[in-house]
Amino acid sequence: MDNAVKPSKQAGPPSAPGRDEYTVVGMYQARQQIYPREISGRYARLRWLAVWLTQLVFYGLPWISWNGRQAVLFDLAARKFYLFGLVLWPQDFIWLAALLIICAFGLFLFTAMAGRVWCGYACPQTVYTEIFMWIERRIEGTRSARMRLDRQPWSWSKLARKAAKHGAWGVLALWTGLSFVGYFSPVRELVGQLVTLGFGPWESFWILFYALATYGNAGWMREQVCKYMCPYARFQSAMFDRDSLIITYDVHRGEPRMPAARAARNTAADVRSGDCIDCTMCVQVCPTGIDIRQGLQYMCIGCAACVDACNGVMDKIARPRGLIRYSTENAMAQGGSNAAIRRRLLRPRILVYLAILTVVVLAFSASLWSRVPLKLDVLRDRGSMGREVEEGIVENVYRLQVINTDEHSHRYRISVDGLPGLVVAPSDPIEAGPTQTLSVPVRVRAPHGVGQAGSNKIRFHLQDERDAALAVSEKAVFIVPRR
């Protein structure tokens, strides 16, 4: 509900008997269109470096080949996940959980140290908004030109510019959607289907869905995603402390703020003025439209565009840089010294995050390093329990599920132990092709009189003929019939 209507008494002449007076109170603030100004500087270059690196990875990875296949492919249909030389199966999702834990603690660590550095430089919303705004500036012009264009009535010239901008956005969004689906379906096949528009329903839905999400978030909603939709903006304060690096405005140095001409007159009259000349450049370049001079706000994504803008203004008026800068609350309280920041860099919270992250990364790496590219599952034939065959020999039937997760063929031998004299048939080695799953029926026999009546624990072993280290074992039970 956007508006609420409530009765209120109005000052002035009395109203007619029985007539109520109402005041409309707005419960939702309409969006004010933001026109960020283009800015150059150290942090602007860092943002564009992050844009190039992230997009080279995102758009480029699906096109890299490895062992005659796509290097990074999450083949959901075949339930195989290829990461360069690593092939993962659904049973390996424990590594996905570990990877998510690493990402979470990495985010906690970097946020506690440097605030919303992820949001400002590497978040997909920030990256694609930066790309879309670059396209917008190339087609519609500078900030003032875009504002004039939006105020103008519709004309053929305005329609052509808007159509060109949205057409370029649409093409980029569709290619982004195709690249995203290219991680789940071979990208070269997708491009071939693009020429003939031969996409299946699954590919069509996800390409259009991801393209629409990119177009809508980066082209239309922009700062609204960061302000209202992103949960990270809401709980980031739980990871901040007074020693976290944030974008700060030096109040003691900047206030009282006043225009440069007025500041010059006051200086001549020996009236102190702050370094801030109230040019609002820091507001004009902000992608979320906030005024950083009002203090830390959850809408600030830490992109440091205001730092570049303010430093440029300080250079022009021959005053020191750093009126707006990365600093901490404690450092600002102590005069803004960098020594105060360095002293509190390795504080207890950071050390705890760093220790947990190190342990998880080492455990994750060791687990992957020691991973055996072979899996074995043993299923008893429930239709045929333990039975006696010739000469009192007891036989059990099993089905072995053998998964060769390696991209090379292997020959494996099956053995079994746990009871004296156990024999497995067939005894010939089995051949498993690259990333192949085999279902192998086997019979296990025990001599007469071996084992107790009922369930007996045994263990199957599967070992490569050429590499003794490539071996796995699995528990099972051997049933001896009761007489």
PDB file of C-alpha atoms in Angstrom, residues 87-277:
ATOM      1  CA  VAL A  87      35.564 -34.471 -12.656  1.00  0.00           C
ATOM      2  CA  LEU A  88      33.036 -34.291  -9.826  1.00  0.00           C
ATOM      3  CA  TRP A  89      29.894 -36.347  -9.318  1.00  0.00           C
ATOM      4  CA  PRO A  90      26.805 -35.811  -7.141  1.00  0.00           C
ATOM      5  CA  GLN A  91      28.540 -37.793  -4.386  1.00  0.00           C
ATOM      6  CA  ASP A  92      31.215 -35.069  -4.313  1.00  0.00           C
ATOM      7  CA  PHE A  93      28.884 -32.268  -3.230  1.00  0.00           C
ATOM      8  CA  ILE A  94      30.711 -32.169   0.103  1.00  0.00           C
ATOM      9  CA  TRP A  95      33.373 -30.137  -1.734  1.00  0.00           C
ATOM     10  CA  LEU A  96      30.727 -27.715  -2.924  1.00  0.00           C
ATOM     11  CA  ALA A  97      29.665 -27.183   0.691  1.00  0.00           C
ATOM     12  CA  ALA A  98      33.295 -26.621   1.676  1.00  0.00           C
ATOM     13  CA  LEU A  99      33.725 -24.151  -1.184  1.00  0.00           C
ATOM     14  CA  LEU A 100      30.666 -22.198  -0.038  1.00  0.00           C
ATOM     15  CA  ILE A 101      32.073 -22.081   3.507  1.00  0.00           C
ATOM     16  CA  ILE A 102      35.375 -20.737   2.133  1.00  0.00           C
ATOM     17  CA  CYS A 103      33.538 -18.036   0.166  1.00  0.00           C
ATOM     18  CA  ALA A 104      31.474 -17.069   3.226  1.00  0.00           C
ATOM     19  CA  PHE A 105      34.463 -16.721   5.540  1.00  0.00           C
ATOM     20  CA  GLY A 106      36.403 -14.935   2.814  1.00  0.00           C
ATOM     21  CA  LEU A 107      33.558 -12.430   2.556  1.00  0.00           C
ATOM     22  CA  PHE A 108      33.493 -12.004   6.342  1.00  0.00           C
ATOM     23  CA  LEU A 109      37.256 -11.465   6.424  1.00  0.00           C
ATOM     24  CA  PHE A 110      37.399  -8.890   3.632  1.00  0.00           C
ATOM     25  CA  THR A 111      34.316  -7.062   4.934  1.00  0.00           C
ATOM     26  CA  ALA A 112      35.735  -6.813   8.447  1.00  0.00           C
ATOM     27  CA  MET A 113      39.001  -5.492   6.994  1.00  0.00           C
ATOM     28  CA  ALA A 114      37.914  -3.283   4.090  1.00  0.00           C
ATOM     29  CA  GLY A 115      34.151  -2.830   4.278  1.00  0.00           C
ATOM     30  CA  ARG A 116      32.066  -3.448   1.163  1.00  0.00           C
ATOM     31  CA  VAL A 117      35.023  -3.924  -1.145  1.00  0.00           C
ATOM     32  CA  TRP A 118      33.195  -6.848  -2.831  1.00  0.00           C
ATOM     33  CA  CYS A 119      30.169  -4.654  -3.574  1.00  0.00           C
ATOM     34  CA  GLY A 120      32.224  -1.786  -4.912  1.00  0.00           C
ATOM     35  CA  TYR A 121      34.463  -3.719  -7.293  1.00  0.00           C
ATOM     36  CA  ALA A 122      33.449  -7.322  -8.023  1.00  0.00           C
ATOM     37  CA  CYS A 123      29.713  -7.752  -7.372  1.00  0.00           C
ATOM     38  CA  PRO A 124      27.916  -8.694 -10.631  1.00  0.00           C
ATOM     39  CA  GLN A 125      25.392  -5.907 -10.015  1.00  0.00           C
ATOM     40  CA  THR A 126      28.198  -3.339  -9.799  1.00  0.00           C
ATOM     41  CA  VAL A 127      30.100  -4.787 -12.745  1.00  0.00           C
ATOM     42  CA  TYR A 128      27.161  -4.916 -15.158  1.00  0.00           C
ATOM     43  CA  THR A 129      25.843  -1.540 -14.029  1.00  0.00           C
ATOM     44  CA  GLU A 130      29.263  -0.089 -14.837  1.00  0.00           C
ATOM     45  CA  ILE A 131      29.189  -1.673 -18.308  1.00  0.00           C
ATOM     46  CA  PHE A 132      25.618  -0.557 -19.001  1.00  0.00           C
ATOM     47  CA  MET A 133      26.380   3.014 -17.879  1.00  0.00           C
ATOM     48  CA  TRP A 134      29.420   3.059 -20.166  1.00  0.00           C
ATOM     49  CA  ILE A 135      27.171   2.103 -23.097  1.00  0.00           C
ATOM     50  CA  GLU A 136      24.668   4.754 -22.016  1.00  0.00           C
ATOM     51  CA  ARG A 137      27.320   7.458 -21.937  1.00  0.00           C
ATOM     52  CA  ARG A 138      28.654   6.487 -25.355  1.00  0.00           C
ATOM     53  CA  ILE A 139      25.190   6.763 -26.942  1.00  0.00           C
ATOM     54  CA  GLU A 140      23.378   9.471 -24.953  1.00  0.00           C
ATOM     55  CA  GLY A 141      26.330  11.596 -23.856  1.00  0.00           C
ATOM     56  CA  THR A 142      27.487  13.082 -20.588  1.00  0.00           C
ATOM     57  CA  ARG A 143      25.452  13.455 -17.411  1.00  0.00           C
ATOM     58  CA  SER A 144      24.052  16.857 -18.383  1.00  0.00           C
ATOM     59  CA  ALA A 145      23.287  15.629 -21.906  1.00  0.00           C
ATOM     60  CA  ARG A 146      21.359  12.643 -20.533  1.00  0.00           C
ATOM     61  CA  MET A 147      19.379  14.867 -18.199  1.00  0.00           C
ATOM     62  CA  ARG A 148      18.483  17.214 -21.050  1.00  0.00           C
ATOM     63  CA  LEU A 149      17.531  14.295 -23.269  1.00  0.00           C
ATOM     64  CA  ASP A 150      15.147  12.871 -20.667  1.00  0.00           C
ATOM     65  CA  ARG A 151      13.488  16.262 -20.187  1.00  0.00           C
ATOM     66  CA  GLN A 152      12.915  16.752 -23.915  1.00  0.00           C
ATOM     67  CA  PRO A 153       9.627  15.712 -25.529  1.00  0.00           C
ATOM     68  CA  TRP A 154       9.725  12.599 -27.648  1.00  0.00           C
ATOM     69  CA  SER A 155      11.173  13.090 -31.126  1.00  0.00           C
ATOM     70  CA  TRP A 156      12.727  10.898 -33.798  1.00  0.00           C
ATOM     71  CA  SER A 157      16.216  11.827 -32.570  1.00  0.00           C
ATOM     72  CA  LYS A 158      15.373  10.920 -28.967  1.00  0.00           C
ATOM     73  CA  LEU A 159      13.660   7.717 -30.055  1.00  0.00           C
ATOM     74  CA  ALA A 160      16.713   6.713 -32.129  1.00  0.00           C
ATOM     75  CA  ARG A 161      19.098   7.280 -29.214  1.00  0.00           C
ATOM     76  CA  LYS A 162      16.915   5.396 -26.760  1.00  0.00           C
ATOM     77  CA  ALA A 163      16.395   2.535 -29.213  1.00  0.00           C
ATOM     78  CA  ALA A 164      20.146   2.284 -29.862  1.00  0.00           C
ATOM     79  CA  LYS A 165      20.896   2.214 -26.138  1.00  0.00           C
ATOM     80  CA  HIS A 166      18.309  -0.409 -25.285  1.00  0.00           C
ATOM     81  CA  GLY A 167      19.262  -2.441 -28.351  1.00  0.00           C
ATOM     82  CA  ALA A 168      22.907  -2.500 -27.211  1.00  0.00           C
ATOM     83  CA  TRP A 169      21.801  -3.408 -23.692  1.00  0.00           C
ATOM     84  CA  GLY A 170      19.621  -6.204 -25.053  1.00  0.00           C
ATOM     85  CA  VAL A 171      22.409  -7.698 -27.168  1.00  0.00           C
ATOM     86  CA  LEU A 172      24.820  -7.669 -24.220  1.00  0.00           C
ATOM     87  CA  ALA A 173      22.166  -9.136 -21.916  1.00  0.00           C
ATOM     88  CA  LEU A 174      21.360 -11.958 -24.363  1.00  0.00           C
ATOM     89  CA  TRP A 175      25.037 -12.792 -24.804  1.00  0.00           C
ATOM     90  CA  THR A 176      25.391 -12.796 -21.012  1.00  0.00           C
ATOM     91  CA  GLY A 177      22.444 -15.202 -20.748  1.00  0.00           C
ATOM     92  CA  LEU A 178      23.921 -17.466 -23.425  1.00  0.00           C
ATOM     93  CA  SER A 179      27.313 -17.444 -21.670  1.00  0.00           C
ATOM     94  CA  PHE A 180      25.646 -18.356 -18.379  1.00  0.00           C
ATOM     95  CA  VAL A 181      23.799 -21.310 -19.926  1.00  0.00           C
ATOM     96  CA  GLY A 182      27.097 -22.226 -21.614  1.00  0.00           C
ATOM     97  CA  TYR A 183      28.343 -23.418 -18.217  1.00  0.00           C
ATOM     98  CA  PHE A 184      25.590 -26.055 -18.167  1.00  0.00           C
ATOM     99  CA  SER A 185      25.289 -26.935 -21.844  1.00  0.00           C
ATOM    100  CA  PRO A 186      28.259 -26.999 -24.290  1.00  0.00           C
ATOM    101  CA  VAL A 187      28.671 -23.411 -25.417  1.00  0.00           C
ATOM    102  CA  ARG A 188      29.777 -24.262 -28.952  1.00  0.00           C
ATOM    103  CA  GLU A 189      26.569 -26.183 -29.495  1.00  0.00           C
ATOM    104  CA  LEU A 190      24.592 -23.245 -28.121  1.00  0.00           C
ATOM    105  CA  VAL A 191      26.212 -20.838 -30.567  1.00  0.00           C
ATOM    106  CA  GLY A 192      25.410 -23.232 -33.405  1.00  0.00           C
ATOM    107  CA  GLN A 193      21.800 -23.354 -32.226  1.00  0.00           C
ATOM    108  CA  LEU A 194      21.777 -19.552 -32.009  1.00  0.00           C
ATOM    109  CA  VAL A 195      22.274 -19.304 -35.772  1.00  0.00           C
ATOM    110  CA  THR A 196      19.291 -21.573 -36.456  1.00  0.00           C
ATOM    111  CA  LEU A 197      17.302 -20.573 -33.340  1.00  0.00           C
ATOM    112  CA  GLY A 198      17.221 -24.252 -32.471  1.00  0.00           C
ATOM    113  CA  PHE A 199      17.335 -23.894 -28.694  1.00  0.00           C
ATOM    114  CA  GLY A 200      15.430 -26.410 -26.636  1.00  0.00           C
ATOM    115  CA  PRO A 201      12.849 -25.219 -24.095  1.00  0.00           C
ATOM    116  CA  TRP A 202      15.297 -25.526 -21.199  1.00  0.00           C
ATOM    117  CA  GLU A 203      18.030 -23.476 -22.877  1.00  0.00           C
ATOM    118  CA  SER A 204      15.531 -20.904 -24.187  1.00  0.00           C
ATOM    119  CA  PHE A 205      14.008 -20.310 -20.753  1.00  0.00           C
ATOM    120  CA  TRP A 206      17.290 -19.828 -18.910  1.00  0.00           C
ATOM    121  CA  ILE A 207      18.928 -17.694 -21.608  1.00  0.00           C
ATOM    122  CA  LEU A 208      15.933 -15.351 -21.624  1.00  0.00           C
ATOM    123  CA  PHE A 209      15.580 -15.425 -17.831  1.00  0.00           C
ATOM    124  CA  TYR A 210      19.222 -14.522 -17.194  1.00  0.00           C
ATOM    125  CA  ALA A 211      19.209 -11.951 -20.010  1.00  0.00           C
ATOM    126  CA  LEU A 212      16.088 -10.297 -18.584  1.00  0.00           C
ATOM    127  CA  ALA A 213      17.609 -10.278 -15.086  1.00  0.00           C
ATOM    128  CA  THR A 214      20.789  -8.627 -16.401  1.00  0.00           C
ATOM    129  CA  TYR A 215      18.865  -6.093 -18.500  1.00  0.00           C
ATOM    130  CA  GLY A 216      16.467  -5.212 -15.694  1.00  0.00           C
ATOM    131  CA  ASN A 217      18.971  -5.065 -12.827  1.00  0.00           C
ATOM    132  CA  ALA A 218      21.802  -3.234 -14.592  1.00  0.00           C
ATOM    133  CA  GLY A 219      19.720  -1.138 -16.994  1.00  0.00           C
ATOM    134  CA  TRP A 220      16.662  -0.124 -14.990  1.00  0.00           C
ATOM    135  CA  MET A 221      16.790  -0.897 -11.271  1.00  0.00           C
ATOM    136  CA  ARG A 222      20.498  -0.283 -10.675  1.00  0.00           C
ATOM    137  CA  GLU A 223      20.829   1.327  -7.230  1.00  0.00           C
ATOM    138  CA  GLN A 224      17.438  -0.050  -6.159  1.00  0.00           C
ATOM    139  CA  VAL A 225      18.962  -3.545  -6.165  1.00  0.00           C
ATOM    140  CA  CYS A 226      21.656  -2.383  -3.751  1.00  0.00           C
ATOM    141  CA  LYS A 227      19.264  -0.359  -1.591  1.00  0.00           C
ATOM    142  CA  TYR A 228      16.225  -2.611  -1.341  1.00  0.00           C
ATOM    143  CA  MET A 229      16.880  -6.070  -2.780  1.00  0.00           C
ATOM    144  CA  CYS A 230      20.382  -7.061  -1.715  1.00  0.00           C
ATOM    145  CA  PRO A 231      20.418  -8.710   1.751  1.00  0.00           C
ATOM    146  CA  TYR A 232      24.132  -8.042   2.171  1.00  0.00           C
ATOM    147  CA  ALA A 233      23.466  -4.316   2.600  1.00  0.00           C
ATOM    148  CA  ARG A 234      21.237  -5.115   5.574  1.00  0.00           C
ATOM    149  CA  PHE A 235      23.504  -7.376   7.604  1.00  0.00           C
ATOM    150  CA  GLN A 236      26.863  -5.834   6.706  1.00  0.00           C
ATOM    151  CA  SER A 237      26.869  -3.823   9.944  1.00  0.00           C
ATOM    152  CA  ALA A 238      27.209  -7.088  11.868  1.00  0.00           C
ATOM    153  CA  MET A 239      30.635  -7.546  10.248  1.00  0.00           C
ATOM    154  CA  PHE A 240      31.810  -3.944  10.654  1.00  0.00           C
ATOM    155  CA  ASP A 241      33.561  -2.533  13.667  1.00  0.00           C
ATOM    156  CA  ARG A 242      35.244   0.767  14.383  1.00  0.00           C
ATOM    157  CA  ASP A 243      38.464  -0.504  12.778  1.00  0.00           C
ATOM    158  CA  SER A 244      36.918  -1.550   9.427  1.00  0.00           C
ATOM    159  CA  LEU A 245      38.029   0.456   6.401  1.00  0.00           C
ATOM    160  CA  ILE A 246      35.103   2.468   5.043  1.00  0.00           C
ATOM    161  CA  ILE A 247      34.604   5.520   2.840  1.00  0.00           C
ATOM    162  CA  THR A 248      34.718   8.458   5.248  1.00  0.00           C
ATOM    163  CA  TYR A 249      34.347  12.216   5.058  1.00  0.00           C
ATOM    164  CA  ASP A 250      36.727  14.151   7.293  1.00  0.00           C
ATOM    165  CA  VAL A 251      34.270  16.395   9.145  1.00  0.00           C
ATOM    166  CA  HIS A 252      36.931  18.229  11.150  1.00  0.00           C
ATOM    167  CA  ARG A 253      38.780  19.209   8.008  1.00  0.00           C
ATOM    168  CA  GLY A 254      35.811  19.796   5.721  1.00  0.00           C
ATOM    169  CA  GLU A 255      33.453  21.823   7.924  1.00  0.00           C
ATOM    170  CA  PRO A 256      32.159  24.437   7.786  1.00  0.00           C
ATOM    171  CA  ARG A 257      31.632  23.870   4.088  1.00  0.00           C
ATOM    172  CA  MET A 258      31.038  26.786   1.735  1.00  0.00           C
ATOM    173  CA  PRO A 259      31.545  27.711  -1.938  1.00  0.00           C
ATOM    174  CA  ALA A 260      35.083  28.620  -2.962  1.00  0.00           C
ATOM    175  CA  ALA A 261      34.303  32.320  -3.617  1.00  0.00           C
ATOM    176  CA  ARG A 262      32.698  32.743  -0.220  1.00  0.00           C
ATOM    177  CA  ALA A 263      35.548  30.837   1.425  1.00  0.00           C
ATOM    178  CA  ALA A 264      38.042  33.256  -0.156  1.00  0.00           C
ATOM    179  CA  ARG A 265      36.154  36.274   1.258  1.00  0.00           C
ATOM    180  CA  ASN A 266      36.002  34.653   4.689  1.00  0.00           C
ATOM    181  CA  THR A 267      39.717  33.882   4.579  1.00  0.00           C
ATOM    182  CA  ALA A 268      40.423  37.548   3.861  1.00  0.00           C
ATOM    183  CA  ALA A 269      38.291  38.417   6.875  1.00  0.00           C
ATOM    184  CA  ASP A 270      40.125  35.825   9.039  1.00  0.00           C
ATOM    185  CA  VAL A 271      37.043  33.616   9.254  1.00  0.00           C
ATOM    186  CA  ARG A 272      37.898  29.913   9.101  1.00  0.00           C
ATOM    187  CA  SER A 273      36.261  27.804   6.376  1.00  0.00           C
ATOM    188  CA  GLY A 274      36.548  24.091   5.788  1.00  0.00           C
ATOM    189  CA  ASP A 275      38.136  22.450   2.760  1.00  0.00           C
ATOM    190  CA  CYS A 276      34.750  21.302   1.416  1.00  0.00           C
ATOM    191  CA  ILE A 277      33.492  23.857  -1.122  1.00  0.00           C
TER     192      ILE A 277
END
